PDB file of C-alpha atoms in Angstrom:
ATOM      1  CA  MET A   1       0.000   0.000   0.000  1.00 39.00           C
ATOM      2  CA  THR A   2       1.407   3.363  -1.035  1.00 37.00           C
ATOM      3  CA  ALA A   3       0.072   6.698   0.082  1.00 39.00           C
ATOM      4  CA  THR A   4       1.186  10.230   0.623  1.00 38.00           C
ATOM      5  CA  ALA A   5       0.681  12.279   3.715  1.00 39.00           C
ATOM      6  CA  ALA A   6      -2.013  14.331   2.032  1.00 39.00           C
ATOM      7  CA  SER A   7      -4.019  11.287   0.995  1.00 37.00           C
ATOM      8  CA  LEU A   8      -4.163  10.002   4.575  1.00 38.00           C
ATOM      9  CA  LEU A   9      -5.663  13.191   5.948  1.00 40.00           C
ATOM     10  CA  ALA A  10      -9.395  13.509   6.267  1.00 39.00           C
ATOM     11  CA  PRO A  11     -11.080  16.373   4.417  1.00 38.00           C
ATOM     12  CA  GLY A  12     -11.349  19.530   6.457  1.00 40.00           C
ATOM     13  CA  THR A  13      -8.423  18.701   8.760  1.00 40.00           C
ATOM     14  CA  SER A  14      -6.720  21.606  10.463  1.00 40.00           C
ATOM     15  CA  LEU A  15      -3.173  20.532   9.628  1.00 41.00           C
ATOM     16  CA  PRO A  16      -1.182  23.028   7.513  1.00 41.00           C
ATOM     17  CA  LEU A  17      -0.428  22.422   3.871  1.00 37.00           C
ATOM     18  CA  GLU A  18       3.221  21.685   4.684  1.00 42.00           C
ATOM     19  CA  ALA A  19       2.141  18.234   5.866  1.00 40.00           C
ATOM     20  CA  ALA A  20       2.358  16.986   2.313  1.00 42.00           C
ATOM     21  CA  VAL A  21       5.497  14.895   1.891  1.00 46.00           C
ATOM     22  CA  PRO A  22       7.563  15.760  -1.206  1.00 47.00           C
ATOM     23  CA  ALA A  23       7.649  12.183  -2.432  1.00 49.00           C
ATOM     24  CA  ALA A  24       5.328   9.227  -2.097  1.00 51.00           C
ATOM     25  CA  ALA A  25       6.094   7.047   0.892  1.00 61.00           C
ATOM     26  CA  GLU A  26       5.294   3.377   1.149  1.00 75.00           C
ATOM     27  CA  VAL A  27       3.284   2.653   4.272  1.00 80.00           C
ATOM     28  CA  GLY A  28       3.208  -0.916   5.540  1.00 86.00           C
ATOM     29  CA  VAL A  29       2.014  -2.655   8.661  1.00 90.00           C
ATOM     30  CA  GLY A  30       5.314  -2.022  10.429  1.00 91.00           C
ATOM     31  CA  GLU A  31       5.146   1.712   9.768  1.00 92.00           C
ATOM     32  CA  VAL A  32       1.563   1.847  11.011  1.00 93.00           C
ATOM     33  CA  LEU A  33       2.549   0.078  14.233  1.00 94.00           C
ATOM     34  CA  LEU A  34       5.601   2.293  14.783  1.00 93.00           C
ATOM     35  CA  TRP A  35       4.199   5.695  13.897  1.00 95.00           C
ATOM     36  CA  GLY A  36       0.452   5.186  14.262  1.00 94.00           C
ATOM     37  CA  VAL A  37       0.049   2.893  17.285  1.00 96.00           C
ATOM     38  CA  LEU A  38       3.248   3.093  19.348  1.00 96.00           C
ATOM     39  CA  PRO A  39       2.915   6.827  20.178  1.00 96.00           C
ATOM     40  CA  TYR A  40      -0.439   6.217  21.873  1.00 97.00           C
ATOM     41  CA  VAL A  41       0.944   3.213  23.758  1.00 97.00           C
ATOM     42  CA  VAL A  42       3.783   5.373  25.072  1.00 96.00           C
ATOM     43  CA  LEU A  43       1.346   8.159  25.973  1.00 96.00           C
ATOM     44  CA  ALA A  44      -0.800   5.696  27.927  1.00 97.00           C
ATOM     45  CA  ILE A  45       2.282   4.404  29.777  1.00 97.00           C
ATOM     46  CA  VAL A  46       3.395   7.931  30.666  1.00 95.00           C
ATOM     47  CA  ILE A  47      -0.013   8.950  32.018  1.00 96.00           C
ATOM     48  CA  GLY A  48      -0.806   5.658  33.734  1.00 95.00           C
ATOM     49  CA  GLY A  49       2.698   5.240  35.131  1.00 94.00           C
ATOM     50  CA  THR A  50       2.754   8.773  36.520  1.00 93.00           C
ATOM     51  CA  VAL A  51      -0.611   8.307  38.229  1.00 94.00           C
ATOM     52  CA  TRP A  52       0.486   4.944  39.650  1.00 93.00           C
ATOM     53  CA  ARG A  53       3.796   6.363  40.893  1.00 92.00           C
ATOM     54  CA  TYR A  54       2.085   9.292  42.587  1.00 90.00           C
ATOM     55  CA  LYS A  55      -0.490   7.065  44.243  1.00 90.00           C
ATOM     56  CA  TYR A  56       1.735   4.241  45.463  1.00 90.00           C
ATOM     57  CA  ASP A  57       5.239   5.721  45.659  1.00 88.00           C
ATOM     58  CA  GLN A  58       5.001   9.324  46.824  1.00 82.00           C
ATOM     59  CA  PHE A  59       8.022   8.912  49.105  1.00 83.00           C
ATOM     60  CA  GLY A  60      10.057   7.783  46.106  1.00 82.00           C
ATOM     61  CA  TRP A  61       8.987  10.793  44.056  1.00 83.00           C
ATOM     62  CA  THR A  62      12.310  12.561  44.516  1.00 80.00           C
ATOM     63  CA  THR A  63      15.677  13.118  42.901  1.00 81.00           C
ATOM     64  CA  ARG A  64      17.456  11.509  45.862  1.00 80.00           C
ATOM     65  CA  SER A  65      19.776  14.472  46.081  1.00 81.00           C
ATOM     66  CA  SER A  66      23.453  13.740  46.722  1.00 83.00           C
ATOM     67  CA  GLN A  67      24.536  17.324  47.327  1.00 82.00           C
ATOM     68  CA  LEU A  68      25.650  16.502  50.871  1.00 83.00           C
ATOM     69  CA  TYR A  69      28.179  14.001  49.513  1.00 85.00           C
ATOM     70  CA  GLU A  70      29.756  16.322  46.927  1.00 85.00           C
ATOM     71  CA  SER A  71      28.895  19.860  45.845  1.00 86.00           C
ATOM     72  CA  ARG A  72      31.893  21.260  43.951  1.00 90.00           C
ATOM     73  CA  ILE A  73      31.253  19.442  40.651  1.00 91.00           C
ATOM     74  CA  LEU A  74      27.493  19.454  41.189  1.00 91.00           C
ATOM     75  CA  ARG A  75      27.524  23.243  41.382  1.00 92.00           C
ATOM     76  CA  ILE A  76      28.690  23.348  37.754  1.00 93.00           C
ATOM     77  CA  ALA A  77      27.180  20.211  36.231  1.00 93.00           C
ATOM     78  CA  SER A  78      23.627  20.526  37.542  1.00 92.00           C
ATOM     79  CA  PRO A  79      22.842  24.044  36.187  1.00 92.00           C
ATOM     80  CA  LEU A  80      24.588  23.198  32.922  1.00 93.00           C
ATOM     81  CA  PHE A  81      22.434  20.119  32.431  1.00 94.00           C
ATOM     82  CA  HIS A  82      19.126  21.554  33.628  1.00 92.00           C
ATOM     83  CA  PHE A  83      19.295  24.859  31.754  1.00 93.00           C
ATOM     84  CA  GLY A  84      20.562  23.038  28.690  1.00 92.00           C
ATOM     85  CA  ILE A  85      17.733  20.511  28.716  1.00 93.00           C
ATOM     86  CA  LEU A  86      15.198  23.329  29.091  1.00 92.00           C
ATOM     87  CA  ALA A  87      16.658  25.011  25.995  1.00 92.00           C
ATOM     88  CA  VAL A  88      16.545  21.688  24.121  1.00 92.00           C
ATOM     89  CA  LEU A  89      12.888  21.173  25.052  1.00 91.00           C
ATOM     90  CA  ALA A  90      12.042  24.736  24.003  1.00 90.00           C
ATOM     91  CA  GLY A  91      13.684  24.110  20.633  1.00 88.00           C
ATOM     92  CA  HIS A  92      11.714  20.892  20.170  1.00 90.00           C
ATOM     93  CA  VAL A  93       8.463  22.653  21.008  1.00 89.00           C
ATOM     94  CA  MET A  94       9.159  25.384  18.461  1.00 86.00           C
ATOM     95  CA  GLY A  95      10.295  22.980  15.775  1.00 87.00           C
ATOM     96  CA  LEU A  96       7.538  20.410  16.199  1.00 90.00           C
ATOM     97  CA  LEU A  97       4.486  22.474  17.122  1.00 90.00           C
ATOM     98  CA  ILE A  98       4.952  25.674  15.101  1.00 88.00           C
ATOM     99  CA  PRO A  99       4.191  25.121  11.369  1.00 87.00           C
ATOM    100  CA  LYS A 100       6.481  26.509   8.719  1.00 84.00           C
ATOM    101  CA  THR A 101       3.680  28.661   7.341  1.00 86.00           C
ATOM    102  CA  TRP A 102       3.432  30.496  10.673  1.00 88.00           C
ATOM    103  CA  THR A 103       7.126  31.397  10.834  1.00 84.00           C
ATOM    104  CA  GLU A 104       7.080  32.538   7.219  1.00 83.00           C
ATOM    105  CA  ALA A 105       4.023  34.679   7.952  1.00 86.00           C
ATOM    106  CA  VAL A 106       5.971  36.703  10.527  1.00 85.00           C
ATOM    107  CA  GLY A 107       8.914  37.222   8.178  1.00 84.00           C
ATOM    108  CA  VAL A 108      11.199  34.369   9.274  1.00 82.00           C
ATOM    109  CA  THR A 109      12.557  32.713   6.145  1.00 83.00           C
ATOM    110  CA  GLU A 110      13.518  29.066   5.991  1.00 79.00           C
ATOM    111  CA  GLY A 111      17.219  29.933   5.916  1.00 81.00           C
ATOM    112  CA  MET A 112      16.946  32.172   8.980  1.00 84.00           C
ATOM    113  CA  TYR A 113      14.976  29.549  10.847  1.00 82.00           C
ATOM    114  CA  HIS A 114      17.452  26.756  10.178  1.00 81.00           C
ATOM    115  CA  PHE A 115      20.418  28.977  11.064  1.00 84.00           C
ATOM    116  CA  LEU A 116      18.890  29.875  14.429  1.00 82.00           C
ATOM    117  CA  ALA A 117      17.742  26.313  15.073  1.00 80.00           C
ATOM    118  CA  LEU A 118      21.125  24.805  14.270  1.00 83.00           C
ATOM    119  CA  SER A 119      23.225  27.366  16.130  1.00 85.00           C
ATOM    120  CA  ILE A 120      21.104  27.536  19.277  1.00 86.00           C
ATOM    121  CA  GLY A 121      20.295  23.817  19.117  1.00 85.00           C
ATOM    122  CA  LEU A 122      23.946  22.793  18.901  1.00 87.00           C
ATOM    123  CA  VAL A 123      24.919  25.041  21.806  1.00 90.00           C
ATOM    124  CA  ALA A 124      22.050  23.740  23.960  1.00 91.00           C
ATOM    125  CA  GLY A 125      22.688  20.109  22.998  1.00 90.00           C
ATOM    126  CA  VAL A 126      26.428  20.241  23.629  1.00 92.00           C
ATOM    127  CA  GLY A 127      25.869  22.054  26.947  1.00 93.00           C
ATOM    128  CA  THR A 128      23.338  19.462  28.057  1.00 94.00           C
ATOM    129  CA  LEU A 129      25.613  16.598  27.021  1.00 93.00           C
ATOM    130  CA  LEU A 130      28.575  18.141  28.842  1.00 95.00           C
ATOM    131  CA  GLY A 131      26.444  18.609  31.960  1.00 95.00           C
ATOM    132  CA  ILE A 132      25.259  15.008  32.068  1.00 95.00           C
ATOM    133  CA  VAL A 133      28.793  13.704  31.363  1.00 95.00           C
ATOM    134  CA  LEU A 134      30.023  15.664  34.383  1.00 95.00           C
ATOM    135  CA  LEU A 135      27.156  14.290  36.486  1.00 94.00           C
ATOM    136  CA  ILE A 136      27.976  10.716  35.466  1.00 95.00           C
ATOM    137  CA  TRP A 137      31.703  11.240  36.105  1.00 94.00           C
ATOM    138  CA  ARG A 138      30.913  12.701  39.543  1.00 94.00           C
ATOM    139  CA  ARG A 139      28.623   9.798  40.351  1.00 92.00           C
ATOM    140  CA  ARG A 140      31.253   7.268  39.265  1.00 91.00           C
ATOM    141  CA  THR A 141      34.281   8.817  40.981  1.00 92.00           C
ATOM    142  CA  THR A 142      32.672   9.971  44.246  1.00 91.00           C
ATOM    143  CA  GLY A 143      32.386   6.980  46.559  1.00 91.00           C
ATOM    144  CA  PRO A 144      29.254   7.882  48.573  1.00 90.00           C
ATOM    145  CA  VAL A 145      27.441   9.076  45.440  1.00 91.00           C
ATOM    146  CA  PHE A 146      28.329   5.885  43.572  1.00 91.00           C
ATOM    147  CA  MET A 147      27.111   3.751  46.466  1.00 90.00           C
ATOM    148  CA  ALA A 148      23.766   5.564  46.357  1.00 87.00           C
ATOM    149  CA  THR A 149      23.395   4.843  42.621  1.00 90.00           C
ATOM    150  CA  THR A 150      20.894   2.114  41.746  1.00 90.00           C
ATOM    151  CA  LYS A 151      20.590  -0.034  38.632  1.00 92.00           C
ATOM    152  CA  ASN A 152      17.536   2.014  37.725  1.00 91.00           C
ATOM    153  CA  ASP A 153      19.688   5.163  37.767  1.00 92.00           C
ATOM    154  CA  LYS A 154      22.330   3.592  35.520  1.00 93.00           C
ATOM    155  CA  PHE A 155      19.729   2.482  32.994  1.00 94.00           C
ATOM    156  CA  MET A 156      18.167   5.945  33.057  1.00 94.00           C
ATOM    157  CA  TYR A 157      21.524   7.600  32.356  1.00 94.00           C
ATOM    158  CA  VAL A 158      22.151   5.300  29.385  1.00 95.00           C
ATOM    159  CA  MET A 159      18.758   6.100  27.872  1.00 95.00           C
ATOM    160  CA  LEU A 160      19.137   9.827  28.461  1.00 94.00           C
ATOM    161  CA  VAL A 161      22.641  10.040  26.981  1.00 95.00           C
ATOM    162  CA  ALA A 162      21.581   7.981  23.959  1.00 94.00           C
ATOM    163  CA  ALA A 163      18.624  10.297  23.344  1.00 94.00           C
ATOM    164  CA  LEU A 164      20.954  13.323  23.446  1.00 93.00           C
ATOM    165  CA  LEU A 165      23.482  11.686  21.122  1.00 94.00           C
ATOM    166  CA  THR A 166      20.850  10.703  18.552  1.00 93.00           C
ATOM    167  CA  GLY A 167      19.453  14.224  18.682  1.00 91.00           C
ATOM    168  CA  LEU A 168      22.851  15.791  18.073  1.00 91.00           C
ATOM    169  CA  GLY A 169      23.451  13.231  15.340  1.00 90.00           C
ATOM    170  CA  THR A 170      20.306  14.208  13.470  1.00 90.00           C
ATOM    171  CA  THR A 171      21.333  17.862  13.707  1.00 85.00           C
ATOM    172  CA  LEU A 172      24.780  17.223  12.253  1.00 84.00           C
ATOM    173  CA  ILE A 173      23.448  14.930   9.526  1.00 86.00           C
ATOM    174  CA  SER A 174      20.876  17.511   8.457  1.00 79.00           C
ATOM    175  CA  VAL A 175      23.688  20.077   8.127  1.00 75.00           C
ATOM    176  CA  PHE A 176      26.066  18.036   5.978  1.00 78.00           C
ATOM    177  CA  ASP A 177      23.619  15.776   4.116  1.00 75.00           C
ATOM    178  CA  HIS A 178      21.368  17.974   1.997  1.00 74.00           C
ATOM    179  CA  SER A 179      19.489  14.968   0.600  1.00 76.00           C
ATOM    180  CA  VAL A 180      17.720  14.430   3.932  1.00 78.00           C
ATOM    181  CA  VAL A 181      14.147  15.686   3.880  1.00 80.00           C
ATOM    182  CA  SER A 182      13.576  18.528   6.366  1.00 83.00           C
ATOM    183  CA  TYR A 183      11.974  17.472   9.631  1.00 87.00           C
ATOM    184  CA  ARG A 184       9.515  20.358   9.246  1.00 87.00           C
ATOM    185  CA  GLU A 185       7.994  18.470   6.317  1.00 88.00           C
ATOM    186  CA  THR A 186       8.039  15.004   7.882  1.00 91.00           C
ATOM    187  CA  VAL A 187       8.491  14.742  11.657  1.00 93.00           C
ATOM    188  CA  SER A 188       6.663  17.952  12.568  1.00 93.00           C
ATOM    189  CA  PRO A 189       3.418  17.150  10.667  1.00 93.00           C
ATOM    190  CA  TRP A 190       3.481  13.625  12.094  1.00 95.00           C
ATOM    191  CA  PHE A 191       3.939  14.906  15.650  1.00 95.00           C
ATOM    192  CA  ARG A 192       1.086  17.408  15.349  1.00 94.00           C
ATOM    193  CA  SER A 193      -1.198  14.831  13.752  1.00 95.00           C
ATOM    194  CA  ILE A 194      -0.853  12.569  16.789  1.00 95.00           C
ATOM    195  CA  TRP A 195      -2.582  15.085  19.048  1.00 94.00           C
ATOM    196  CA  ILE A 196      -5.614  15.383  16.763  1.00 93.00           C
ATOM    197  CA  LEU A 197      -5.932  11.564  16.664  1.00 93.00           C
ATOM    198  CA  GLN A 198      -5.097  11.406  12.937  1.00 92.00           C
ATOM    199  CA  PRO A 199      -1.517  10.075  12.837  1.00 92.00           C
ATOM    200  CA  ASP A 200       0.169  10.991   9.563  1.00 93.00           C
ATOM    201  CA  VAL A 201       2.100   7.747   9.165  1.00 94.00           C
ATOM    202  CA  ALA A 202       3.264   8.506   5.629  1.00 93.00           C
ATOM    203  CA  ALA A 203       4.889  11.763   6.699  1.00 92.00           C
ATOM    204  CA  MET A 204       7.052  10.015   9.278  1.00 93.00           C
ATOM    205  CA  THR A 205       7.777   7.157   6.891  1.00 93.00           C
ATOM    206  CA  ALA A 206       9.342   9.650   4.478  1.00 90.00           C
ATOM    207  CA  ALA A 207      11.687  11.011   7.168  1.00 91.00           C
ATOM    208  CA  GLY A 208      15.367  10.155   7.271  1.00 89.00           C
ATOM    209  CA  ILE A 209      16.646   7.185   9.226  1.00 92.00           C
ATOM    210  CA  SER A 210      18.375   9.429  11.782  1.00 92.00           C
ATOM    211  CA  PHE A 211      15.094  11.160  12.622  1.00 93.00           C
ATOM    212  CA  LYS A 212      13.357   7.806  12.989  1.00 94.00           C
ATOM    213  CA  VAL A 213      16.031   6.492  15.367  1.00 94.00           C
ATOM    214  CA  HIS A 214      15.852   9.658  17.447  1.00 94.00           C
ATOM    215  CA  ALA A 215      12.036   9.518  17.589  1.00 95.00           C
ATOM    216  CA  LEU A 216      12.013   5.851  18.630  1.00 95.00           C
ATOM    217  CA  TRP A 217      14.634   6.417  21.313  1.00 95.00           C
ATOM    218  CA  ALA A 218      12.738   9.448  22.600  1.00 94.00           C
ATOM    219  CA  MET A 219       9.556   7.388  22.895  1.00 96.00           C
ATOM    220  CA  ALA A 220      11.468   4.690  24.775  1.00 96.00           C
ATOM    221  CA  LEU A 221      12.837   7.344  27.145  1.00 95.00           C
ATOM    222  CA  PHE A 222       9.369   8.701  27.842  1.00 95.00           C
ATOM    223  CA  ALA A 223       8.048   5.170  28.392  1.00 95.00           C
ATOM    224  CA  ILE A 224      10.472   4.643  31.316  1.00 95.00           C
ATOM    225  CA  TRP A 225      10.168   8.234  32.552  1.00 94.00           C
ATOM    226  CA  PRO A 226       7.522   7.663  35.283  1.00 93.00           C
ATOM    227  CA  PHE A 227       9.505   4.760  36.756  1.00 93.00           C
ATOM    228  CA  THR A 228      12.816   6.598  37.214  1.00 92.00           C
ATOM    229  CA  ARG A 229      13.994   9.640  39.135  1.00 90.00           C
ATOM    230  CA  LEU A 230      13.153  11.710  36.025  1.00 91.00           C
ATOM    231  CA  VAL A 231       9.565  11.782  37.282  1.00 90.00           C
ATOM    232  CA  HIS A 232      10.505  14.717  39.526  1.00 87.00           C
ATOM    233  CA  ALA A 233      10.339  16.897  36.410  1.00 87.00           C
ATOM    234  CA  PHE A 234       6.537  16.665  36.645  1.00 84.00           C
ATOM    235  CA  THR A 235       6.580  18.270  40.091  1.00 81.00           C
ATOM    236  CA  ALA A 236       6.829  22.020  40.660  1.00 72.00           C
ATOM    237  CA  PRO A 237       7.395  23.239  44.258  1.00 71.00           C
ATOM    238  CA  VAL A 238       4.616  25.825  44.069  1.00 71.00           C
ATOM    239  CA  HIS A 239       3.711  25.363  47.753  1.00 70.00           C
ATOM    240  CA  TYR A 240       7.092  26.814  48.710  1.00 69.00           C
ATOM    241  CA  LEU A 241       5.766  30.240  47.731  1.00 73.00           C
ATOM    242  CA  PHE A 242       2.903  30.066  50.230  1.00 76.00           C
ATOM    243  CA  ARG A 243       4.226  28.125  53.216  1.00 72.00           C
ATOM    244  CA  PRO A 244       4.826  30.159  56.419  1.00 74.00           C
ATOM    245  CA  TYR A 245       8.195  31.114  57.794  1.00 71.00           C
ATOM    246  CA  ILE A 246      10.010  28.673  60.046  1.00 69.00           C
ATOM    247  CA  VAL A 247      11.914  30.435  62.846  1.00 64.00           C
ATOM    248  CA  TYR A 248      14.641  28.202  64.257  1.00 63.00           C
ATOM    249  CA  ARG A 249      16.316  30.805  66.465  1.00 64.00           C
ATOM    250  CA  SER A 250      15.515  34.414  67.199  1.00 59.00           C
ATOM    251  CA  ARG A 251      18.252  36.988  66.702  1.00 60.00           C
ATOM    252  CA  ASP A 252      16.572  39.426  69.136  1.00 56.00           C
ATOM    253  CA  GLY A 253      16.756  38.396  72.789  1.00 52.00           C
ATOM    254  CA  ARG A 254      13.929  40.767  73.720  1.00 51.00           C
ATOM    255  CA  SER A 255      11.418  38.627  71.868  1.00 49.00           C
ATOM    256  CA  SER A 256      11.743  35.891  74.501  1.00 48.00           C
ATOM    257  CA  SER A 257      10.967  38.334  77.358  1.00 51.00           C
ATOM    258  CA  GLY A 258       7.679  39.403  75.826  1.00 52.00           C
ATOM    259  CA  LEU A 259       8.666  43.047  75.177  1.00 53.00           C
ATOM    260  CA  VAL A 260       8.417  42.549  71.408  1.00 55.00           C
ATOM    261  CA  PRO A 261       5.329  40.731  70.091  1.00 58.00           C
ATOM    262  CA  VAL A 262       6.169  37.565  68.209  1.00 55.00           C
ATOM    263  CA  ARG A 263       4.661  37.404  64.717  1.00 57.00           C
ATOM    264  CA  ARG A 264       3.956  33.808  63.862  1.00 54.00           C
ATOM    265  CA  GLY A 265       2.918  32.284  60.574  1.00 53.00           C
ATOM    266  CA  TRP A 266       0.672  29.884  62.470  1.00 53.00           C
ATOM    267  CA  GLU A 267      -0.574  29.241  65.959  1.00 56.00           C
ATOM    268  CA  PRO A 268       1.527  26.936  68.185  1.00 54.00           C
ATOM    269  CA  VAL A 269       0.138  23.448  68.429  1.00 54.00           C
ATOM    270  CA  GLY A 270      -0.040  21.863  71.897  1.00 53.00           C
ATOM    271  CA  THR A 271      -1.910  19.194  73.798  1.00 52.00           C
ATOM    272  CA  GLN A 272      -4.213  19.558  76.765  1.00 55.00           C
ATOM    273  CA  ASP A 273      -2.041  17.465  79.055  1.00 53.00           C
ATOM    274  CA  ARG A 274       0.911  19.763  78.479  1.00 52.00           C
ATOM    275  CA  VAL A 275      -1.233  22.820  79.147  1.00 52.00           C
ATOM    276  CA  ARG A 276      -2.596  21.331  82.385  1.00 52.00           C
ATOM    277  CA  GLY A 277       0.808  20.108  83.457  1.00 52.00           C
ATOM    278  CA  SER A 278       2.439  23.487  82.922  1.00 50.00           C
ATOM    279  CA  SER A 279      -0.346  25.233  84.883  1.00 49.00           C
ATOM    280  CA  ARG A 280      -0.153  22.809  87.818  1.00 48.00           C
ATOM    281  CA  ARG A 281       3.590  22.797  88.304  1.00 49.00           C
ATOM    282  CA  PRO A 282       3.845  26.143  90.182  1.00 49.00           C
ATOM    283  CA  ALA A 283       1.018  25.153  92.536  1.00 48.00           C
ATOM    284  CA  ASP A 284       2.523  21.737  93.169  1.00 48.00           C
ATOM    285  CA  ARG A 285       5.873  23.269  93.962  1.00 47.00           C
ATOM    286  CA  GLY A 286       4.259  25.778  96.342  1.00 48.00           C
ATOM    287  CA  SER A 287       2.331  23.097  98.203  1.00 45.00           C
ATOM    288  CA  THR A 288       5.454  20.970  98.523  1.00 46.00           C
ATOM    289  CA  ARG A 289       7.420  23.817 100.022  1.00 46.00           C
ATOM    290  CA  ALA A 290       4.552  24.652 102.423  1.00 45.00           C
ATOM    291  CA  GLY A 291       4.411  21.045 103.589  1.00 45.00           C
ATOM    292  CA  ARG A 292       8.151  20.952 104.301  1.00 47.00           C
ATOM    293  CA  ARG A 293       7.889  24.085 106.363  1.00 47.00           C
TER     294      ARG A 293
END
């Protein structure tokens, strides 16, 4: 069965005209399973796994920070990796979700777009890769950090590094191999078609082999995401902005004498037995002294 991306779309679909693949692409059962069924399986695993992890493993929903063991390398590697991965994700969102017709409508030509995407994408990708290499080297060479590393963590690092390497590989191949069809005409229409429940299998079938490998590895990474420490990315510490202050020690000695009113974020919590015990102690002491006299 042969079909083009345009022939697979239903009439009246909202996908842009760029979804049409330049050449006809042969679509078989394997391509349908890979690019038409597998994305929804991965999406179901991500949603179901995240819900299951939150319900049954809330105490494990953490990065298991090792900052107490070593902080000198972590101070450099962690920001480099996290800010780099945010830039990589932002680039993927722009490249996959924004159609080419939209960027051309605001005056961004195809040459300008690819120059910005390649320059910023390479910097972000190399920075992210350097950050995770430093994190792995720190985890391997620092004894306490290595002892706290599980098999799950090692597998997660392998998958994450492989996803970064395949992404950088597709970028370099697209620069030097001009015969590769642009991802904005293949991968991007396929990615957008998934979310409207009309997977454009032919568009992804026409993509280069490097883009296919990167897409498959990315789906595998997201499939294991809820079951690794990467799940902490789905949590934002919003409650930190609204929780009250915690006073461990007062700097002003007058506050303990009652001259300065103490401003609390909450009322002190006590029990009735403590309140009764504290009120009875002076009387008990007085009666004991009176009896001795």
